[in-house]
Amino acid sequence: MTNHSAQHDVLVIGSGAAGLTAALELATRLRVLVLAKGSLTGGSTAWAQGGIAAVLDAGDTFENHIRDTMVAGAGLNDRDAVEFVITRAPESIDRLCELGVPFNRESGDLHLTREGGHSHRRIVHVDDATGWAVQEALLKAAEANPNITMLGGRSAIDFITDRHREKFSAAGRVWGVYALNEETGHVESHTARATVLAAGGAGRVYQFSTAPRGATGDGIAMGWRAGARVSNMEMMQFHPTCLYNLEVKNFLITEAVRGEGGRLFNPVTGERYMEKYDPERMELAPRDVVARANDDQIKRYGLDYVHLDISHQPADFVKGHFPTIYEKLMGLGIDMTKEPIPVVPAQHYTCGGVVVDLNARTDLPGLWAAGECTESGLHGANRLASNSLLECFVYGEAAADDILARWDDLEPVPAILPWDESRVTDSDEEVVIKQNWTEIRRFMWNYVGIVRTTKRLERAAHRIELLKQEIEDYYGAFRVTTDLIELRNLLQAAELIVKSALHRKESRGLHYTMDYPETDEVPKDTVLVP
Ligand code: FAD
Ligand code: SIN
């Protein structure tokens, strides 16, 4: 047995918007360790483009934002969670301004852009690269804080629970994580009185996704394996407009392009087809509606892509609003001020996840969670654009506040067994990992995508069963690597998605099945219990 261990007051898994928000608040009184897989800027936060939704305009109201969120979420949202987040949005924006996020302004006021499903302009942004500015500001503040230690290159494997105590107990309290040090190859035990899970989504379970490489559902899978309930995993959001390019596979074209006038056309017929699918809201219908329309056009006409066109707007306006996208496309030979952009739908956001309450508490004592790895009730059956960074700030803070309030009652960490790697060897068959990873992502895209049927879902479930044993055998026999940890989690996430999708016998929001096209009168969460 090897022993590489360290103890902290609070452990945060993830250095994106949710994790760093929690860490900064906790560090007002406690010593915090933040762990992240790979680089500290490797999560989705740094990739966010459009912005953050908040009611800041005098003509807008909380009630409008709440209604838009619940319309997008097809009624599956938890009204308490929606109110909780939306009424705290202006404070979250104030705090980000204090941290130095350089949001765009017009005559001194924050500039508000528009996105699908929003009845008002209410998206604050930093050009078309909001996430990078937010990530930078949070990271700078965390790195400057003497109470926060940041460790990148650590892949959390599983929670340390009562089962790993020297005095075994089946109670299930969480005491930290076992994590692979990606540089040394050793597994370390990081223990703490409280753990905050903020490990992001599971987008990479699909072949085409806008999410970064590390979005493999690790947090959701770890939570599930430790005994936490997971909810609404069938609600996978597909973004309607990911760039179609043979070399650049996952570059998002922000919804704000449609918010600022971008239109969708069939490249063969020239038809502005949203008229047929949602004549009132057109290109600004919620994401599920536009993504299904794009998918339908592509399948019906045998297309590789559809066209998103904003070239009717003045060139300076386009370049001024979308400098990052403009530059990127120019590098690929596409001038968006003069010609349409080829786009396809791609997986974008994981609405489901580990169940949390308004204090960000999970089912497991000692474990709080925030951000994309959770199901808080905010998004329901479909996330409203730019509500997710907001959820990270509000729930990151809620987790920290709850831990601070209960700190004196949290028990000290007991003696924990170190990770046992005495019975494993180095793998000599890395090809197994690559093959299985590709296979999962392909069948998830083909069988569990935008439009589903029971038969396709059952096919996916069958593939998952076959892979399960193979991957568990491999995991049991060989020394862990980040690729292997991710593959195991990817399969777990796929299983949770397919199980949830098979369980829902209706179509609602992001879950559309040809076998049950109607929507039930009463919305009901899909809750899976380990
Ligand atoms: P992330 O930012 O994804 O961070 C996850 C962290 O967990 C990372 O540090 C990662 O390294 C770490 N981690 C993961 N697994 C492990 C492990 N096993 N061990 C240790 N660490 C681990 N939302 C909006 O509101 N507005 C937008 O404009 C917007 N645009 C987007 C554009 C793109 C291209 C994408 C992909 C998403 C966008 N979203 C947007 C969604 C939003 O960015 C995410 O939902 C949000 O950033 C998630 O933040 P998070 O803190 O939960 O997770
Ligand atoms: C986008 O900019 O289109 C993404 C916004 C979001 O995912 O909320």
XYZ file of C-alpha atoms in Angstrom, residues 100-423:
324
model
C -12.536 42.915 -12.094
C -14.482 41.091 -14.832
C -14.475 43.692 -17.658
C -18.093 43.341 -18.799
C -19.024 45.347 -21.910
C -20.630 48.693 -21.139
C -22.585 51.274 -23.077
C -22.647 54.835 -21.716
C -21.444 53.454 -18.375
C -24.213 50.837 -18.021
C -23.655 47.127 -18.547
C -24.441 46.184 -22.150
C -27.153 43.534 -22.296
C -27.382 41.168 -25.237
C -30.169 38.772 -26.089
C -30.379 34.998 -26.482
C -33.009 32.393 -27.354
C -35.905 31.988 -24.931
C -35.308 35.349 -23.194
C -38.186 37.823 -23.511
C -35.825 40.730 -22.723
C -32.232 41.762 -23.233
C -30.569 40.522 -20.041
C -27.237 38.853 -20.872
C -24.142 40.600 -19.514
C -21.034 39.639 -21.427
C -17.404 40.294 -22.240
C -17.547 40.439 -26.055
C -18.082 36.831 -27.166
C -15.594 35.335 -24.687
C -17.299 35.888 -21.325
C -16.168 32.606 -19.803
C -12.483 33.287 -20.260
C -12.769 36.671 -18.530
C -14.719 35.114 -15.630
C -12.291 32.196 -15.278
C -9.292 34.545 -15.264
C -10.774 36.853 -12.616
C -11.794 33.981 -10.304
C -8.468 32.222 -10.701
C -6.495 35.398 -10.024
C -8.461 36.005 -6.821
C -8.090 32.376 -5.688
C -4.355 32.269 -6.396
C -3.845 35.481 -4.435
C -5.749 34.149 -1.410
C -3.426 32.683 1.262
C -6.204 30.370 2.505
C -6.571 28.649 -0.878
C -4.224 26.021 -2.297
C -4.749 25.162 -5.957
C -3.574 21.816 -7.343
C -4.009 21.059 -11.033
C -3.071 17.706 -12.550
C -5.151 15.740 -10.022
C -7.827 13.370 -11.326
C -10.290 12.501 -8.574
C -11.126 8.800 -8.785
C -13.694 8.148 -6.065
C -14.916 9.678 -2.835
C -13.374 8.549 0.410
C -16.349 7.493 2.531
C -16.987 5.713 5.807
C -16.219 2.476 3.966
C -12.579 3.583 3.662
C -12.130 4.286 7.371
C -9.666 2.186 9.260
C -12.721 1.311 11.364
C -15.084 0.345 8.544
C -18.587 1.782 8.647
C -21.339 1.575 6.029
C -22.788 4.973 6.986
C -21.695 6.700 3.736
C -20.356 10.048 4.978
C -17.850 11.630 2.570
C -14.350 12.530 3.852
C -12.608 13.655 0.644
C -11.280 11.892 -2.450
C -8.676 9.533 -3.774
C -7.047 11.366 -6.672
C -4.442 10.422 -9.247
C -1.441 12.726 -9.372
C -1.110 12.906 -13.153
C 2.596 13.714 -12.948
C 3.841 11.069 -10.486
C 1.245 8.405 -11.316
C 0.536 7.911 -7.584
C -2.891 7.977 -6.017
C -3.174 10.526 -3.197
C -5.777 10.706 -0.408
C -7.098 14.229 0.102
C -9.293 14.338 3.184
C -11.407 17.145 4.604
C -14.304 17.736 6.970
C -16.389 18.995 4.034
C -16.127 18.327 0.301
C -17.628 20.420 -2.500
C -18.120 18.667 -5.833
C -17.913 21.064 -8.789
C -16.585 18.788 -11.518
C -18.701 19.975 -14.487
C -20.782 18.094 -17.045
C -20.722 14.923 -19.116
C -20.850 16.365 -22.652
C -18.028 14.224 -23.967
C -20.227 11.169 -23.742
C -21.413 12.309 -27.203
C -19.365 12.163 -30.392
C -20.121 15.814 -31.204
C -20.019 18.225 -28.293
C -19.074 21.844 -27.675
C -17.651 20.858 -24.267
C -13.941 20.526 -23.460
C -12.111 17.186 -23.455
C -12.435 16.691 -19.678
C -16.248 16.896 -19.534
C -16.572 13.170 -18.913
C -19.137 13.164 -16.116
C -16.583 12.278 -13.408
C -18.431 14.140 -10.650
C -21.815 12.645 -11.486
C -20.366 9.127 -11.707
C -18.443 9.534 -8.433
C -21.546 10.832 -6.681
C -23.619 7.935 -7.976
C -21.047 5.318 -6.972
C -20.886 6.784 -3.459
C -24.679 6.563 -3.092
C -26.094 9.970 -4.124
C -29.292 10.226 -6.137
C -28.981 11.457 -9.710
C -31.830 13.153 -11.528
C -33.035 14.085 -15.063
C -29.989 12.737 -16.883
C -32.054 12.263 -20.061
C -32.182 16.079 -20.360
C -29.061 16.572 -22.478
C -28.955 19.932 -24.170
C -27.889 20.179 -27.801
C -26.777 23.608 -28.998
C -28.209 24.410 -32.429
C -25.124 26.143 -33.816
C -21.749 24.471 -33.505
C -19.369 25.278 -36.384
C -19.309 22.595 -39.105
C -15.698 22.181 -40.106
C -13.717 19.069 -40.882
C -10.734 20.213 -38.822
C -12.266 22.206 -35.977
C -14.766 19.868 -34.371
C -16.203 21.708 -31.388
C -16.228 25.440 -31.900
C -19.437 27.072 -30.712
C -21.128 29.911 -32.584
C -22.802 31.725 -29.721
C -26.554 32.059 -29.545
C -25.943 35.807 -29.232
C -25.305 35.784 -33.020
C -28.997 34.943 -33.404
C -29.757 37.371 -30.562
C -28.196 40.146 -32.647
C -30.121 39.244 -35.793
C -28.537 36.031 -37.176
C -30.917 33.929 -39.331
C -30.977 30.252 -40.202
C -31.285 29.077 -43.826
C -31.405 25.782 -45.653
C -28.301 25.979 -47.890
C -30.015 24.042 -50.706
C -33.508 25.559 -50.819
C -32.518 28.946 -49.403
C -35.567 28.768 -47.106
C -35.542 30.588 -43.742
C -37.038 27.486 -42.225
C -37.653 28.568 -38.603
C -40.881 30.080 -39.949
C -42.183 26.512 -40.207
C -41.095 25.348 -36.754
C -41.755 28.368 -34.517
C -43.199 31.275 -36.531
C -43.469 33.570 -33.532
C -40.054 33.213 -31.921
C -38.190 32.137 -35.073
C -34.410 31.849 -34.455
C -34.881 32.977 -30.854
C -37.042 30.028 -29.843
C -35.545 27.989 -26.957
C -32.598 25.822 -27.823
C -34.417 22.485 -27.952
C -36.797 23.834 -30.611
C -34.033 25.325 -32.803
C -31.730 22.295 -32.393
C -34.549 19.937 -33.444
C -35.356 22.173 -36.430
C -31.708 22.133 -37.568
C -31.520 18.384 -37.073
C -34.738 17.901 -39.036
C -33.509 20.022 -41.972
C -30.169 18.169 -42.044
C -31.847 14.743 -41.989
C -34.735 15.608 -44.322
C -32.512 17.132 -47.038
C -29.450 14.918 -46.488
C -27.331 17.981 -45.643
C -23.992 18.180 -43.868
C -24.975 21.491 -42.218
C -27.359 24.444 -42.259
C -26.450 28.115 -42.680
C -26.367 30.779 -39.979
C -26.223 34.202 -41.586
C -25.586 37.577 -39.966
C -23.982 39.189 -43.031
C -26.976 41.573 -43.425
C -25.731 43.466 -40.342
C -23.012 46.129 -40.822
C -19.518 44.584 -40.838
C -18.298 46.777 -37.956
C -21.274 45.736 -35.828
C -20.501 42.033 -36.429
C -16.774 42.401 -35.772
C -17.423 44.561 -32.697
C -19.853 42.095 -31.125
C -18.134 38.857 -32.057
C -14.385 39.503 -32.288
C -13.331 36.000 -31.164
C -15.650 34.201 -33.552
C -14.798 36.580 -36.407
C -11.061 35.948 -35.975
C -11.482 32.203 -35.638
C -13.644 31.970 -38.770
C -11.350 34.246 -40.799
C -8.542 31.815 -39.928
C -10.644 29.085 -41.526
C -11.425 31.162 -44.613
C -14.995 32.156 -43.614
C -15.820 35.884 -43.524
C -19.001 36.081 -41.424
C -19.529 39.717 -42.393
C -20.004 38.614 -46.005
C -21.127 34.989 -46.030
C -23.136 32.473 -43.962
C -21.527 30.173 -41.387
C -22.029 26.391 -41.793
C -23.415 25.022 -38.493
C -24.699 21.763 -36.976
C -26.248 20.900 -33.614
C -23.906 19.398 -30.997
C -24.226 18.325 -27.365
C -23.716 21.376 -25.180
C -24.940 21.097 -21.587
C -25.831 18.412 -19.032
C -29.078 19.503 -17.338
C -29.243 16.462 -15.047
C -26.844 15.490 -12.288
C -26.366 14.885 -8.585
C -29.464 16.038 -6.682
C -28.896 19.095 -4.463
C -31.152 21.210 -2.264
C -31.137 25.001 -1.827
C -28.108 24.721 0.473
C -26.259 22.755 -2.224
C -26.356 19.704 0.054
C -26.327 16.288 -1.631
C -27.800 13.111 -0.138
C -24.413 12.260 1.358
C -23.349 13.830 4.657
C -20.108 15.758 4.165
C -20.724 16.343 0.440
C -22.023 19.542 -1.163
C -22.212 20.087 -4.930
C -22.641 22.986 -7.351
C -22.648 23.769 -11.068
C -23.078 21.583 -14.102
C -22.562 18.289 -12.255
C -25.772 18.916 -10.272
C -29.524 18.868 -10.741
C -30.747 21.717 -8.577
C -34.188 22.133 -10.143
C -33.218 25.363 -11.929
C -33.131 24.090 -15.504
C -35.927 21.520 -15.593
C -36.251 19.856 -19.003
C -34.143 22.439 -20.846
C -31.714 25.097 -19.648
C -32.416 28.672 -20.634
C -29.357 30.200 -22.318
C -26.831 31.843 -19.972
C -28.493 30.548 -16.809
C -25.742 28.042 -16.078
C -22.822 30.266 -15.127
C -25.337 32.017 -12.927
C -26.261 28.725 -11.256
C -22.544 28.118 -10.573
C -22.187 31.449 -8.738
C -25.371 31.116 -6.693
C -24.952 27.471 -5.682
C -21.173 27.776 -5.219
C -21.891 30.439 -2.672
C -24.802 28.534 -1.122
C -22.518 25.520 -0.531
C -19.876 27.702 1.106
C -22.379 29.541 3.302
C -23.921 26.280 4.504
C -20.525 24.768 5.336
C -19.460 27.921 7.186
C -22.710 27.972 9.148
C -22.376 24.305 10.174
C -18.606 24.186 10.570
C -18.461 23.719 14.324
C -20.816 20.730 14.132
C -18.830 18.903 11.428
C -16.832 16.004 12.881
C -13.047 15.843 12.441
C -11.696 13.440 9.806
C -11.183 9.869 11.117
C -8.249 7.601 10.221
C -8.566 6.621 6.554
C -7.095 3.675 4.635
C -4.697 4.642 1.847
C -5.407 3.673 -1.771
C -4.435 0.071 -2.431
C -2.566 -0.489 -5.668
C -0.704 -3.598 -4.585
C -2.608 -5.891 -6.954
